[in-house]
Structure formats: C-alpha cells, structure tokens
C-alpha cells in the first residue's frame, strides 16, 4: 500500500527478561553468598585471635617456667647447663605449626622447639592460601622478655606457621561453606515451590493481557485470594470494561458518520440524476435543435450552436463520472464483486495501463448487507486510488475471502471478511508525509473498518511495497 515508511514506527526490541521465581532465587543466593563471606571473614578473624591467644598463653607459661629454673639455679637446686628447659610444661600443650624460641641477650638462639605441620592434611586451596596470606599480614608471633631479679636473660618468642593457621581456618570455613550450600539449596527449593504456587494466578493475568492486546475487550480476570492479585484483577476488569464501552461508542459513532456520508452521497446522486441530469438532457436537446435550425436558416450561429452542444455533452459526461463516484451502479445492479471488478478496470485505465490490478474473491459476497458492501467498496476504492496516485507501483492485488474468527475474538453467529490490498511500489499516503504516519485516505479507511467493527493493519514489506490487511465481522444472514 502507498503508505509512508515513516508511518511504521519501529517497535522497541524487547530486552531479555528473567522469570520472577528465578530472579528471587538469584537474589537469595546472592544474599547467602554475602552472608557466607561475612561469616568467613569473622571466622578468619576469630581464628587469628585464637592463635595469638594460644601463643600468648604458651609464652606466659614458658616464661614462668624459665623464671622458676633461674630461681632453682640461683638457689643451687638446679643445674645451669639445663637452662632453658620447658619440655615439662609444653608437652601436650604445644600445637602443630607452633614454634618456641629462646633468644639470648646477645641475640643468639639459645634453644628452639617446633612442631611440624602435615601439609597433606586439610590443605586449603591455593586461592584461599593466597587470600589468607594477604589478610594475615599481621604476625601471630608473641615475644616475652625473660628476666629475674631485674636482670634480663633474653627473650622468648612463640610463633605459629601461617600454613597451620590457614589450615585451621579452612577447616572451619569449609564446614561453613558446606552448611551454607545445603541451607541455600533447601531455601531455594522451598522458595521456588512456594512462589510457584503463589504466582500461579499470574498465568491467568498474562493470558488476559494477551487477549486484551489482541483486541478481545470482553476478556475478564477471575477473583484471586491474594490481596495484590485481586486488586490487579479489579483494575484489569474495570479497564477492560471501560475500553470495551469506549470502543463500542467509538465504533457506533464511526458507523453513524460513515453511514451518514453514504446516505448523503446517495441522496446527492439521486438529486443530481433527477434534477441536473434532466436539465442537461433538455439543454442537449435544445442545443441540437438550435444547431439544426442554424444550418438552414442562420449559418452564422452554427459555431456557437456546435460549441453549446459540445459543452452540454461534456457536462453530461462529467455528471455521469460524478454519479459513478458518488454511488457506483454496479453495486446495486450486479453486486459487490462486479463493482470491484469494474473499479479495478477503471483504475487501470486512469493509470494509463501502467498499473496492473488483480482481484481475487473467495466466497459469495451477495450475502453482505448493502451498507457493509458499500463500505468495503469505498475501502478498496481509496486504497487503489492511493496506489495509482502515489505508490509508483506496477502491480497491485486485492483479495477478499471469508475466514474463521481471529484469535481472541468471539465468532458466534458471525463471519469475518479478510480484505487485503498490497502493491510493489513506494511513496506516501495521499502524497503527504504525515507526522503521525497517516494520510487522510488511510484515516478514512480506518474509520470505515472501525465502523464495521473490524481491525486494519499496515505491513511494511520493505523493497516489496506495502500491504493493508483488514478483518471485518458480519452478522450471518445465510450461507456465504
């Protein structure tokens, strides 16, 4: 169809959507992971504090033991060569990875006692070790001075290997991670089941919205138990009822307008035929009589008489063309199919045979009401006029046929007429690049389709032209 390409606004591309249940579950998982990270950080900090506290306890015990040794040596009870000796107090207390060092006052190491770590047991993964080494930048070593009676004998240093600390932390964190995964999985499963049951009515809501979008204004939603969904149902039903009422009123108004136009055209055609046609016929007869008289009695008046006769004949031809435009006689005399066939041939002659129009009728159009037949004729007439004037097309096709009711439309006692007008051209409707994308001719076609209770759709075929598709309902008055 000769429709401005600007009139077909591109629909926005729908972004990928996420199901509500999955969206909520992803949020739960995200919150659970955040809680896990917080718990892991607290566990890391708590384990670090426990390790330092254990080192402090061992350091205090060993320092007291060394002070006792110094007392015994000073009292000649103990042997100086055995200093420092802390095995008696550290046996069964010193943990894996813990190291006790006695540093003399001159800086040399007097004794060192360490317990190794089995790195194959509960070894944390590399990423956790790297993270732990970064977080445990602060040392876990504890240093205590060894002094007796105001004299310093050195320093006692208790440390714990970082690998041991990380192994202890990983043991707690891995258990926490497993518990978190179990809890999150259970919560997601229960949440999915609960939300699926709670949101089951949304399928009815979406189905109702789809029916409403397809034009089924009789669609209504049932009642729901949830307050929010019930509110949606009430608003939807109120909106659908309002749209249905407004559409009925608009359709009735459009029907009255186009019916009034057809009645006015019919009345005007009848008046022109009865009054002006008779007058022009009388004028032609008088002109012929004057011309015949002038030929024998006054030859000087012959040119004026011939001109008068030609003018009256031209006015008669113009009147016949106007009457055909106002009310094609084929519709009343031979039916809609014959009228459309004559219309197609006339449009081809008007276009100088540069436009080929094919007409396909599937079904008997005699059962259409007269007013509806007139509207269909006008729709096709306006469409072909636009193609001939503005589309620069070489071929056009008009097809009519009865179809089943469109999806979402009630079809009881009704037949639907499918009307298609398409061309292989380009251009603008009525030669106007309308800002709203519609010319006056297309507006008129929309009004007529709406008056008949149907729907009109414009399809841009790109380089292949344009197409108009109309679905028009009719009350069944017999076999079509």
Short mmCIF file of C-alpha atoms in Angstrom, two decimals:
data_model
loop_
_atom_site.label_atom_id
_atom_site.label_comp_id
_atom_site.label_asym_id
_atom_site.label_seq_id
_atom_site.Cartn_x
_atom_site.Cartn_y
_atom_site.Cartn_z
CA UNK A 1 0.00 0.00 0.00
CA UNK A 2 1.14 3.57 -0.64
CA UNK A 3 1.97 4.29 2.95
CA UNK A 4 4.77 6.48 4.20
CA UNK A 5 7.56 4.38 5.60
CA UNK A 6 7.81 6.81 8.48
CA UNK A 7 4.32 5.77 9.49
CA UNK A 8 5.51 2.38 10.60
CA UNK A 9 7.32 3.17 13.80
CA UNK A 10 9.82 0.54 14.77
CA UNK A 11 8.79 -1.40 17.80
CA UNK A 12 11.31 -1.37 20.65
CA UNK A 13 13.38 -4.53 20.90
CA UNK A 14 12.39 -6.40 23.98
CA UNK A 15 15.32 -6.94 26.34
CA UNK A 16 15.82 -10.47 27.70
CA UNK A 17 13.58 -10.95 30.71
CA UNK A 18 14.07 -13.14 33.77
CA UNK A 19 11.41 -15.26 35.40
CA UNK A 20 10.28 -13.86 38.75
CA UNK A 21 10.94 -17.13 40.59
CA UNK A 22 14.48 -17.37 39.24
CA UNK A 23 15.05 -13.70 39.94
CA UNK A 24 14.07 -14.13 43.58
CA UNK A 25 16.21 -17.26 43.90
CA UNK A 26 19.22 -15.48 42.46
CA UNK A 27 18.74 -12.72 45.00
CA UNK A 28 18.54 -15.27 47.82
CA UNK A 29 21.73 -16.91 46.57
CA UNK A 30 23.45 -13.52 46.37
CA UNK A 31 22.40 -12.67 49.93
CA UNK A 32 23.51 -16.12 51.13
CA UNK A 33 26.91 -15.70 49.46
CA UNK A 34 27.27 -12.29 51.08
CA UNK A 35 26.42 -13.79 54.46
CA UNK A 36 28.92 -16.58 53.82
CA UNK A 37 31.66 -14.09 53.02
CA UNK A 38 30.89 -12.15 56.18
CA UNK A 39 30.87 -15.36 58.23
CA UNK A 40 34.15 -16.46 56.61
CA UNK A 41 35.73 -13.10 57.43
CA UNK A 42 34.55 -13.37 61.04
CA UNK A 43 35.86 -16.93 61.21
CA UNK A 44 39.19 -15.81 59.81
CA UNK A 45 39.48 -13.01 62.32
CA UNK A 46 38.32 -15.25 65.19
CA UNK A 47 40.80 -18.00 64.34
CA UNK A 48 43.58 -15.44 64.09
CA UNK A 49 42.73 -14.15 67.57
CA UNK A 50 42.61 -17.70 68.97
CA UNK A 51 46.04 -18.43 67.53
CA UNK A 52 47.51 -15.28 69.07
CA UNK A 53 45.83 -16.06 72.38
CA UNK A 54 47.25 -19.59 72.34
CA UNK A 55 50.71 -18.19 71.61
CA UNK A 56 50.34 -15.70 74.45
CA UNK A 57 49.31 -18.48 76.86
CA UNK A 58 52.25 -20.69 75.86
CA UNK A 59 54.63 -17.73 76.12
CA UNK A 60 53.45 -16.79 79.62
CA UNK A 61 53.66 -20.41 80.83
CA UNK A 62 57.16 -20.93 79.42
CA UNK A 63 58.44 -17.59 80.80
CA UNK A 64 57.18 -18.54 84.27
CA UNK A 65 58.85 -21.93 83.93
CA UNK A 66 62.16 -20.27 82.95
CA UNK A 67 61.92 -17.93 85.91
CA UNK A 68 61.43 -20.95 88.18
CA UNK A 69 64.52 -22.51 86.62
CA UNK A 70 66.53 -19.36 87.27
CA UNK A 71 65.36 -19.41 90.90
CA UNK A 72 66.43 -23.04 91.26
CA UNK A 73 69.81 -22.30 89.65
CA UNK A 74 70.37 -19.32 91.94
CA UNK A 75 69.40 -21.47 94.92
CA UNK A 76 71.86 -24.18 93.77
CA UNK A 77 68.97 -26.59 93.40
CA UNK A 78 69.08 -26.72 89.62
CA UNK A 79 71.80 -27.11 87.02
CA UNK A 80 72.65 -24.10 84.85
CA UNK A 81 73.51 -26.32 81.91
CA UNK A 82 69.88 -27.43 81.62
CA UNK A 83 68.65 -23.85 81.13
CA UNK A 84 66.36 -23.26 79.30
CA UNK A 85 64.15 -26.30 79.78
CA UNK A 86 60.40 -26.03 79.03
CA UNK A 87 59.55 -29.54 77.92
CA UNK A 88 57.82 -30.27 81.20
CA UNK A 89 55.20 -27.55 80.62
CA UNK A 90 54.88 -27.69 76.82
CA UNK A 91 54.35 -31.42 76.39
CA UNK A 92 50.73 -31.93 75.27
CA UNK A 93 50.14 -28.18 75.05
CA UNK A 94 52.21 -27.16 72.03
CA UNK A 95 50.16 -27.47 68.82
CA UNK A 96 51.14 -28.27 65.25
CA UNK A 97 52.94 -25.45 63.49
CA UNK A 98 53.81 -23.75 66.78
CA UNK A 99 57.43 -22.83 67.42
CA UNK A 100 59.09 -21.68 70.70
CA UNK A 101 62.45 -19.92 70.55
CA UNK A 102 64.69 -18.62 73.32
CA UNK A 103 66.88 -15.75 72.14
CA UNK A 104 69.78 -14.86 74.43
CA UNK A 105 70.62 -11.33 75.46
CA UNK A 106 73.41 -11.24 72.85
CA UNK A 107 70.91 -12.11 70.07
CA UNK A 108 71.91 -15.71 69.55
CA UNK A 109 69.34 -18.51 69.66
CA UNK A 110 69.63 -20.46 72.88
CA UNK A 111 67.01 -23.09 72.05
CA UNK A 112 64.24 -23.69 69.55
CA UNK A 113 61.35 -26.15 69.80
CA UNK A 114 58.95 -26.51 66.85
CA UNK A 115 56.25 -28.99 65.83
CA UNK A 116 55.87 -29.51 62.10
CA UNK A 117 52.71 -29.42 60.01
CA UNK A 118 51.45 -32.23 57.79
CA UNK A 119 50.65 -30.21 54.68
CA UNK A 120 48.73 -33.05 53.04
CA UNK A 121 46.00 -33.00 55.71
CA UNK A 122 43.23 -30.43 55.27
CA UNK A 123 45.39 -28.36 52.94
CA UNK A 124 43.42 -25.29 51.83
CA UNK A 125 43.20 -24.49 48.09
CA UNK A 126 45.71 -22.14 46.54
CA UNK A 127 43.25 -19.24 46.19
CA UNK A 128 42.37 -19.48 49.86
CA UNK A 129 46.03 -19.63 50.85
CA UNK A 130 46.76 -16.52 48.77
CA UNK A 131 43.82 -14.71 50.31
CA UNK A 132 44.80 -15.81 53.81
CA UNK A 133 48.41 -14.69 53.37
CA UNK A 134 47.12 -11.29 52.27
CA UNK A 135 44.67 -10.97 55.16
CA UNK A 136 47.07 -12.36 57.78
CA UNK A 137 49.72 -9.82 57.02
CA UNK A 138 49.98 -9.14 60.76
CA UNK A 139 52.28 -11.62 62.52
CA UNK A 140 51.00 -14.11 65.05
CA UNK A 141 54.29 -14.16 66.97
CA UNK A 142 54.33 -13.29 70.65
CA UNK A 143 57.55 -12.06 72.35
CA UNK A 144 58.08 -12.08 76.13
CA UNK A 145 61.22 -10.86 77.96
CA UNK A 146 62.92 -13.39 80.27
CA UNK A 147 64.13 -11.56 83.42
CA UNK A 148 64.78 -12.47 87.03
CA UNK A 149 65.56 -10.06 89.89
CA UNK A 150 65.87 -7.16 87.43
CA UNK A 151 68.36 -8.93 85.21
CA UNK A 152 67.48 -9.70 81.58
CA UNK A 153 68.40 -13.15 80.32
CA UNK A 154 66.91 -12.81 76.81
CA UNK A 155 63.59 -13.04 75.00
CA UNK A 156 61.12 -15.84 74.47
CA UNK A 157 59.32 -15.81 71.06
CA UNK A 158 56.31 -18.02 70.30
CA UNK A 159 55.11 -18.17 66.66
CA UNK A 160 52.67 -20.24 64.63
CA UNK A 161 53.30 -21.07 60.99
CA UNK A 162 50.87 -19.35 58.59
CA UNK A 163 50.10 -22.65 56.85
CA UNK A 164 48.86 -24.10 60.12
CA UNK A 165 46.70 -21.06 60.76
CA UNK A 166 45.20 -21.25 57.27
CA UNK A 167 44.60 -24.98 57.62
CA UNK A 168 42.68 -24.39 60.85
CA UNK A 169 40.69 -21.57 59.26
CA UNK A 170 39.95 -23.61 56.13
CA UNK A 171 38.67 -26.45 58.26
CA UNK A 172 36.10 -24.16 59.83
CA UNK A 173 35.30 -22.29 56.62
CA UNK A 174 34.86 -25.43 54.51
CA UNK A 175 32.41 -26.81 57.02
CA UNK A 176 30.60 -23.47 56.99
CA UNK A 177 30.59 -23.46 53.18
CA UNK A 178 29.03 -26.91 53.02
CA UNK A 179 26.39 -25.95 55.55
CA UNK A 180 25.69 -22.73 53.66
CA UNK A 181 25.31 -24.56 50.35
CA UNK A 182 22.92 -27.05 51.96
CA UNK A 183 20.83 -24.32 53.57
CA UNK A 184 20.77 -22.17 50.43
CA UNK A 185 19.76 -25.15 48.28
CA UNK A 186 16.95 -26.05 50.66
CA UNK A 187 15.77 -22.43 50.85
CA UNK A 188 15.81 -22.08 47.05
CA UNK A 189 13.85 -25.29 46.58
CA UNK A 190 11.24 -24.37 49.17
CA UNK A 191 11.09 -20.82 47.87
CA UNK A 192 10.63 -21.99 44.27
CA UNK A 193 7.76 -24.28 45.28
CA UNK A 194 6.12 -21.61 47.45
CA UNK A 195 6.49 -18.81 44.91
CA UNK A 196 5.31 -21.07 42.07
CA UNK A 197 2.13 -21.80 43.99
CA UNK A 198 1.68 -18.15 44.96
CA UNK A 199 2.28 -16.87 41.43
CA UNK A 200 0.20 -19.49 39.67
CA UNK A 201 -2.63 -16.94 39.15
CA UNK A 202 -0.22 -14.73 37.16
CA UNK A 203 -0.67 -17.14 34.24
CA UNK A 204 -4.33 -16.12 34.14
CA UNK A 205 -3.31 -12.45 34.34
CA UNK A 206 -0.81 -12.80 31.47
CA UNK A 207 -3.36 -14.72 29.38
CA UNK A 208 -5.91 -11.97 30.00
CA UNK A 209 -3.41 -9.28 29.00
CA UNK A 210 -2.59 -11.20 25.81
CA UNK A 211 -6.29 -11.44 24.92
CA UNK A 212 -6.73 -7.74 25.64
CA UNK A 213 -3.71 -6.87 23.47
CA UNK A 214 -5.22 -8.92 20.62
CA UNK A 215 -8.36 -6.82 20.82
CA UNK A 216 -10.62 -9.10 22.87
CA UNK A 217 -12.15 -6.43 25.10
CA UNK A 218 -14.57 -8.96 26.58
CA UNK A 219 -11.67 -10.59 28.45
CA UNK A 220 -12.09 -10.61 32.24
CA UNK A 221 -9.94 -11.92 35.09
CA UNK A 222 -11.28 -14.15 37.88
CA UNK A 223 -11.05 -13.38 41.59
CA UNK A 224 -7.84 -14.19 43.48
CA UNK A 225 -7.13 -14.88 47.13
CA UNK A 226 -4.06 -12.66 47.37
CA UNK A 227 -4.96 -9.03 48.00
CA UNK A 228 -2.44 -7.67 45.48
CA UNK A 229 -3.54 -10.01 42.71
CA UNK A 230 -7.20 -9.33 43.48
CA UNK A 231 -6.51 -5.62 43.15
CA UNK A 232 -4.85 -6.25 39.77
CA UNK A 233 -7.91 -8.27 38.71
CA UNK A 234 -10.28 -5.49 39.72
CA UNK A 235 -8.27 -2.80 37.92
CA UNK A 236 -7.91 -5.01 34.83
CA UNK A 237 -11.62 -5.77 34.66
CA UNK A 238 -12.52 -2.12 35.17
CA UNK A 239 -10.06 -1.04 32.47
CA UNK A 240 -11.26 -3.73 30.04
CA UNK A 241 -14.90 -2.79 30.64
CA UNK A 242 -14.09 0.89 30.09
CA UNK A 243 -12.16 0.14 26.90
CA UNK A 244 -14.98 -2.09 25.67
CA UNK A 245 -17.55 0.62 26.32
CA UNK A 246 -15.39 3.31 24.75
CA UNK A 247 -14.67 1.14 21.71
CA UNK A 248 -18.35 0.35 21.25
CA UNK A 249 -19.23 4.03 21.47
CA UNK A 250 -16.43 4.94 19.08
CA UNK A 251 -17.48 2.21 16.66
CA UNK A 252 -21.09 3.33 16.82
CA UNK A 253 -20.06 6.94 16.23
CA UNK A 254 -17.83 5.97 13.30
CA UNK A 255 -20.67 3.86 11.90
CA UNK A 256 -23.09 6.77 12.11
CA UNK A 257 -20.56 9.08 10.45
CA UNK A 258 -19.75 6.83 7.51
CA UNK A 259 -23.38 5.77 7.14
CA UNK A 260 -24.31 9.43 7.07
CA UNK A 261 -21.71 10.01 4.39
CA UNK A 262 -23.10 7.17 2.29
CA UNK A 263 -26.68 8.41 2.73
CA UNK A 264 -25.59 11.91 1.79
CA UNK A 265 -23.77 10.58 -1.29
CA UNK A 266 -26.82 8.50 -2.25
CA UNK A 267 -29.14 11.49 -1.77
CA UNK A 268 -26.83 13.79 -3.69
CA UNK A 269 -26.51 11.26 -6.53
CA UNK A 270 -30.27 10.89 -6.70
CA UNK A 271 -30.81 14.66 -6.73
CA UNK A 272 -28.18 15.16 -9.43
CA UNK A 273 -29.66 12.37 -11.51
CA UNK A 274 -33.24 13.55 -11.13
CA UNK A 275 -32.68 17.29 -11.47
CA UNK A 276 -29.38 18.17 -13.08
CA UNK A 277 -29.34 15.20 -15.45
CA UNK A 278 -32.81 16.08 -16.72
CA UNK A 279 -31.82 19.71 -17.19
CA UNK A 280 -28.65 18.75 -19.05
CA UNK A 281 -30.62 16.38 -21.25
CA UNK A 282 -33.05 19.18 -22.11
CA UNK A 283 -30.13 21.51 -22.73
CA UNK A 284 -28.55 19.00 -25.11
CA UNK A 285 -31.83 18.64 -26.98
CA UNK A 286 -32.22 22.41 -27.28
CA UNK A 287 -28.61 22.74 -28.43
CA UNK A 288 -29.19 20.11 -31.10
CA UNK A 289 -32.35 21.88 -32.25
CA UNK A 290 -30.54 25.24 -32.44
CA UNK A 291 -27.74 23.64 -34.41
CA UNK A 292 -30.21 22.06 -36.88
CA UNK A 293 -32.06 25.36 -37.33
CA UNK A 294 -28.83 27.31 -37.74
CA UNK A 295 -27.68 25.03 -40.54
CA UNK A 296 -30.68 26.01 -42.72
CA UNK A 297 -31.72 29.46 -41.57
CA UNK A 298 -28.70 31.18 -39.95
CA UNK A 299 -25.31 29.60 -40.72
CA UNK A 300 -23.53 32.33 -38.75
CA UNK A 301 -24.86 30.83 -35.50
CA UNK A 302 -23.58 27.35 -36.34
CA UNK A 303 -20.21 27.62 -34.47
CA UNK A 304 -21.92 28.87 -31.27
CA UNK A 305 -24.58 26.15 -31.56
CA UNK A 306 -21.91 23.46 -32.01
CA UNK A 307 -19.98 24.79 -29.00
CA UNK A 308 -23.16 24.79 -26.89
CA UNK A 309 -23.88 21.19 -27.92
CA UNK A 310 -20.31 20.12 -27.07
CA UNK A 311 -20.43 21.88 -23.68
CA UNK A 312 -23.69 20.15 -22.77
CA UNK A 313 -22.27 16.77 -23.78
CA UNK A 314 -19.10 17.40 -21.73
CA UNK A 315 -21.24 18.31 -18.72
CA UNK A 316 -23.23 15.10 -19.19
CA UNK A 317 -20.03 13.03 -19.24
CA UNK A 318 -18.75 14.81 -16.14
CA UNK A 319 -22.08 14.25 -14.41
CA UNK A 320 -22.00 10.53 -15.20
CA UNK A 321 -18.47 10.30 -13.78
CA UNK A 322 -19.54 12.15 -10.63
CA UNK A 323 -22.60 9.93 -10.19
CA UNK A 324 -20.44 6.83 -10.56
CA UNK A 325 -18.09 8.18 -7.90
CA UNK A 326 -20.93 9.03 -5.54
CA UNK A 327 -22.76 5.73 -5.99
CA UNK A 328 -21.39 3.10 -8.39
CA UNK A 329 -24.37 1.49 -10.12
CA UNK A 330 -22.64 -1.89 -10.27
CA UNK A 331 -23.05 -2.40 -6.52
CA UNK A 332 -26.82 -2.03 -6.65
CA UNK A 333 -27.32 -3.72 -10.03
CA UNK A 334 -24.72 -6.53 -10.09
CA UNK A 335 -23.28 -6.79 -6.56
CA UNK A 336 -20.02 -6.00 -4.78
CA UNK A 337 -17.81 -8.40 -6.76
CA UNK A 338 -18.85 -6.89 -10.10
CA UNK A 339 -18.43 -3.39 -8.69
CA UNK A 340 -14.89 -4.15 -7.50
CA UNK A 341 -14.02 -5.67 -10.88
CA UNK A 342 -15.25 -2.56 -12.68
CA UNK A 343 -13.38 -0.39 -10.18
CA UNK A 344 -10.13 -2.24 -10.88
CA UNK A 345 -10.51 -1.82 -14.64
CA UNK A 346 -11.32 1.89 -14.27
CA UNK A 347 -8.25 2.41 -12.06
CA UNK A 348 -6.07 0.69 -14.65
CA UNK A 349 -7.42 2.99 -17.38
CA UNK A 350 -6.95 6.02 -15.11
CA UNK A 351 -3.30 4.99 -14.53
CA UNK A 352 -2.71 4.71 -18.27
CA UNK A 353 -2.33 0.93 -18.22
CA UNK A 354 0.92 1.30 -16.25
CA UNK A 355 -0.68 -0.39 -13.26
CA UNK A 356 -1.94 -3.95 -13.37
CA UNK A 357 -4.57 -4.79 -10.73
CA UNK A 358 -5.57 -8.36 -9.90
CA UNK A 359 -8.77 -9.14 -7.99
CA UNK A 360 -9.37 -12.40 -6.12
CA UNK A 361 -12.72 -13.13 -4.42
CA UNK A 362 -13.04 -16.27 -2.30
CA UNK A 363 -16.70 -16.76 -1.45
CA UNK A 364 -20.06 -15.27 -2.32
CA UNK A 365 -20.29 -11.57 -1.43
CA UNK A 366 -24.01 -11.35 -2.16
CA UNK A 367 -24.84 -12.04 1.46
CA UNK A 368 -23.18 -8.85 2.70
CA UNK A 369 -25.53 -6.13 3.95
CA UNK A 370 -25.85 -3.26 1.44
CA UNK A 371 -24.28 -0.71 3.76
CA UNK A 372 -21.36 -3.03 4.55
CA UNK A 373 -20.86 -3.74 0.84
CA UNK A 374 -20.72 -0.02 0.19
CA UNK A 375 -18.09 0.44 2.92
CA UNK A 376 -15.94 -2.38 1.56
CA UNK A 377 -16.16 -0.87 -1.92
CA UNK A 378 -15.07 2.54 -0.58
CA UNK A 379 -12.13 0.99 1.30
CA UNK A 380 -10.88 -0.73 -1.84
CA UNK A 381 -11.53 2.40 -3.90
CA UNK A 382 -9.47 4.57 -1.55
CA UNK A 383 -6.67 2.00 -1.42
CA UNK A 384 -6.42 1.67 -5.20
CA UNK A 385 -6.63 5.46 -5.62
CA UNK A 386 -3.65 5.89 -3.27
CA UNK A 387 -1.69 3.24 -5.17
CA UNK A 388 -2.42 4.82 -8.54
CA UNK A 389 -1.57 8.34 -7.33
CA UNK A 390 1.39 7.90 -5.04
CA UNK A 391 2.83 4.38 -4.91
CA UNK A 392 4.56 4.34 -8.32
CA UNK A 393 3.66 0.67 -8.41
CA UNK A 394 3.43 -1.62 -11.41
CA UNK A 395 1.28 -4.27 -9.79
CA UNK A 396 -1.45 -4.28 -7.15
CA UNK A 397 -3.52 -7.09 -5.73
CA UNK A 398 -6.91 -7.08 -3.99
CA UNK A 399 -8.21 -10.22 -2.32
CA UNK A 400 -11.39 -10.84 -0.34
CA UNK A 401 -12.45 -14.02 1.41
CA UNK A 402 -14.28 -15.25 4.46
CA UNK A 403 -12.18 -16.58 7.31
CA UNK A 404 -12.56 -18.01 10.78
CA UNK A 405 -12.71 -15.61 13.70
CA UNK A 406 -9.30 -14.14 14.63
CA UNK A 407 -7.65 -15.46 17.76
CA UNK A 408 -9.21 -13.97 20.88
CA UNK A 409 -12.40 -12.84 19.08
CA UNK A 410 -15.84 -14.31 19.65
CA UNK A 411 -17.18 -15.78 16.42
CA UNK A 412 -20.68 -16.97 17.34
CA UNK A 413 -23.14 -16.07 14.56
CA UNK A 414 -20.54 -14.02 12.69
CA UNK A 415 -18.47 -14.29 9.54
CA UNK A 416 -15.17 -12.48 9.13
CA UNK A 417 -14.23 -10.93 5.80
CA UNK A 418 -10.47 -10.78 5.19
CA UNK A 419 -9.58 -7.90 2.88
CA UNK A 420 -6.01 -7.50 1.61
CA UNK A 421 -4.67 -4.70 -0.60
CA UNK A 422 -0.98 -4.81 -1.49
CA UNK A 423 1.35 -3.29 -4.06
CA UNK A 424 5.00 -3.40 -5.12
CA UNK A 425 5.56 0.36 -5.02
CA UNK A 426 6.62 3.01 -2.55
CA UNK A 427 5.63 6.54 -1.61
CA UNK A 428 3.38 8.33 0.83
CA UNK A 429 -0.31 8.12 1.58
CA UNK A 430 -2.15 10.83 -0.36
CA UNK A 431 1.22 12.33 -1.22
CA UNK A 432 1.63 13.52 2.37
CA UNK A 433 4.40 12.52 4.72
CA UNK A 434 2.10 12.90 7.69
CA UNK A 435 3.75 13.46 11.03
CA UNK A 436 1.59 10.80 12.60
CA UNK A 437 2.33 8.50 9.70
CA UNK A 438 -1.20 8.52 8.25
CA UNK A 439 -2.74 10.42 5.34
CA UNK A 440 -6.36 11.42 5.09
CA UNK A 441 -7.18 8.46 2.84
CA UNK A 442 -5.87 5.96 5.38
CA UNK A 443 -7.80 7.74 8.12
CA UNK A 444 -10.97 7.33 6.10
CA UNK A 445 -10.26 3.64 5.61
CA UNK A 446 -9.65 3.20 9.33
CA UNK A 447 -12.95 4.93 10.09
CA UNK A 448 -14.86 2.64 7.74
CA UNK A 449 -13.20 -0.51 9.10
CA UNK A 450 -13.87 0.66 12.63
CA UNK A 451 -17.48 1.44 11.74
CA UNK A 452 -17.84 -2.18 10.68
CA UNK A 453 -16.28 -3.38 13.96
CA UNK A 454 -13.11 -4.64 12.29
CA UNK A 455 -9.38 -4.09 12.51
CA UNK A 456 -6.94 -2.59 10.00
CA UNK A 457 -3.26 -3.48 9.95
CA UNK A 458 -0.46 -1.90 7.90
CA UNK A 459 2.51 -4.08 6.97
CA UNK A 460 5.71 -2.63 5.56
CA UNK A 461 7.16 -5.06 3.01
CA UNK A 462 10.32 -3.01 2.58
CA UNK A 463 11.50 -3.03 -1.01
CA UNK A 464 8.47 -5.13 -1.98
CA UNK A 465 5.94 -2.42 -1.18
CA UNK A 466 3.13 -2.17 1.38
CA UNK A 467 0.16 -4.22 2.43
CA UNK A 468 -3.16 -3.38 4.07
CA UNK A 469 -4.98 -6.15 5.89
CA UNK A 470 -8.47 -5.70 7.30
CA UNK A 471 -10.58 -8.20 9.23
CA UNK A 472 -14.26 -7.19 9.19
CA UNK A 473 -17.04 -9.07 11.02
CA UNK A 474 -20.55 -9.51 9.64
CA UNK A 475 -23.66 -11.00 11.10
CA UNK A 476 -24.54 -14.24 9.35
CA UNK A 477 -27.52 -13.75 7.08
CA UNK A 478 -27.29 -17.00 5.15
CA UNK A 479 -24.69 -19.13 3.53
CA UNK A 480 -21.66 -17.27 2.29
#
